[in-house]
Amino acid sequence: MNQSRILPFYMAYPLPLYYQQEDSVTRDLEYLQQMYPSEAKKYQKMIAETLDHIDYEGSMIYDEYPDRWQIYRLTQMIVDKIRKTDEEQAPDADWNRTTEFVQVLLSYEIYRKRHSNRNGILKF
């Protein structure tokens, strides 16, 4: 008799524990994002909207090694949107620091898009 192939019940269905772990990671990330300063939240919203427009199969955000120039160009497009909305509020803003800040947030958002499926669950 070949009893070595029989699995115990608790080993036959290990997936629920896997999804619980992913759910806790997702909740943790969302909680930490709520703690962003108001300016970062505003920029993140613009970045997410921009990435939603270019989120399709074969998009540059899903390339194995995204091109640095394309990331830079995408950053400049987002900073230009920010300038249009913030010209009246902060005419003497330091745009170099804003550009660097937007590029960091953009890299993080691209990471999230690349490692999430359509249900919003992160894959590790």
XYZ file of C-alpha atoms in Angstrom:
124
model
C 0.000 0.000 0.000
C 1.241 3.453 -0.883
C 0.461 5.565 2.186
C 3.276 8.052 1.623
C 1.093 9.963 -0.879
C -1.720 10.619 1.582
C -1.612 14.157 2.985
C -3.028 15.148 6.351
C -6.106 17.371 6.111
C -4.370 20.498 7.441
C -1.702 20.241 4.738
C -4.152 19.724 1.911
C -5.534 23.294 2.045
C -2.756 25.723 3.072
C -3.995 28.668 0.975
C -6.262 30.411 3.516
C -3.238 31.147 5.691
C -1.402 32.530 2.666
C -4.201 35.005 1.906
C -4.449 36.062 5.545
C -0.793 36.991 5.443
C -1.238 39.022 2.235
C -4.304 40.732 3.676
C -2.368 41.856 6.739
C 0.431 43.229 4.539
C -2.096 45.166 2.435
C -3.811 46.593 5.514
C -0.442 47.583 6.961
C 0.571 49.421 3.771
C -2.761 51.226 3.563
C -2.523 52.285 7.195
C 0.970 53.677 6.724
C -0.129 55.557 3.608
C -2.853 57.257 5.636
C -0.079 58.757 7.756
C 1.469 60.565 4.769
C 1.541 64.369 4.988
C -1.236 66.161 3.079
C 1.095 67.242 0.272
C 2.299 63.667 -0.249
C -1.296 62.413 -0.352
C -2.127 64.971 -3.020
C 0.893 63.987 -5.107
C 0.178 60.292 -4.655
C -3.366 60.798 -5.947
C -2.050 62.503 -9.105
C 0.549 59.764 -9.572
C -2.067 57.013 -9.189
C -4.330 58.717 -11.759
C -1.449 59.011 -14.222
C -0.453 55.367 -13.740
C -4.051 54.265 -14.229
C -3.941 55.856 -17.697
C -0.851 53.893 -18.711
C -1.806 50.637 -16.967
C -2.235 48.154 -19.798
C -0.584 44.920 -20.839
C 2.828 45.686 -22.304
C 3.097 49.051 -20.552
C 6.530 50.356 -19.639
C 5.689 50.038 -15.950
C 5.642 46.240 -16.368
C 8.980 46.007 -18.169
C 11.540 43.838 -16.407
C 13.909 46.808 -16.290
C 11.964 50.058 -16.809
C 13.876 52.658 -18.766
C 15.275 55.459 -16.609
C 14.436 58.074 -19.245
C 10.794 56.958 -19.406
C 10.512 57.161 -15.615
C 12.077 60.626 -15.734
C 9.660 61.718 -18.482
C 6.686 60.392 -16.521
C 7.941 62.269 -13.452
C 8.165 65.489 -15.461
C 4.601 65.052 -16.738
C 3.331 64.678 -13.172
C 5.360 67.670 -11.936
C 3.929 69.759 -14.786
C 0.412 68.833 -13.629
C 1.352 69.821 -10.090
C 2.760 73.155 -11.297
C -0.468 73.972 -13.094
C -2.513 73.364 -9.971
C -0.069 74.976 -7.518
C 1.051 78.076 -9.454
C -1.298 80.347 -7.539
C -0.534 78.822 -4.145
C 3.264 78.511 -4.235
C 4.935 80.514 -7.002
C 8.399 80.276 -5.412
C 8.352 76.536 -4.628
C 11.523 74.468 -4.867
C 10.649 72.370 -7.922
C 13.861 70.329 -7.814
C 12.911 68.913 -4.428
C 9.345 68.388 -5.591
C 10.585 66.516 -8.662
C 12.740 64.220 -6.525
C 9.863 63.640 -4.114
C 7.465 62.820 -6.955
C 10.003 60.432 -8.470
C 10.273 58.517 -5.180
C 6.479 58.284 -4.864
C 6.217 57.268 -8.526
C 8.744 54.468 -8.052
C 6.784 53.188 -5.076
C 3.479 53.298 -6.954
C 5.016 51.453 -9.917
C 6.275 48.829 -7.481
C 2.769 48.434 -6.069
C 1.257 48.109 -9.553
C 3.834 45.541 -10.615
C 3.355 43.381 -7.537
C -0.405 43.431 -7.297
C -2.942 41.499 -9.259
C -6.287 42.855 -10.404
C -7.860 42.190 -7.006
C -5.469 44.514 -5.221
C -3.710 41.749 -3.286
C 0.043 42.099 -3.174
C 2.096 39.188 -4.450
C 5.397 38.473 -2.737
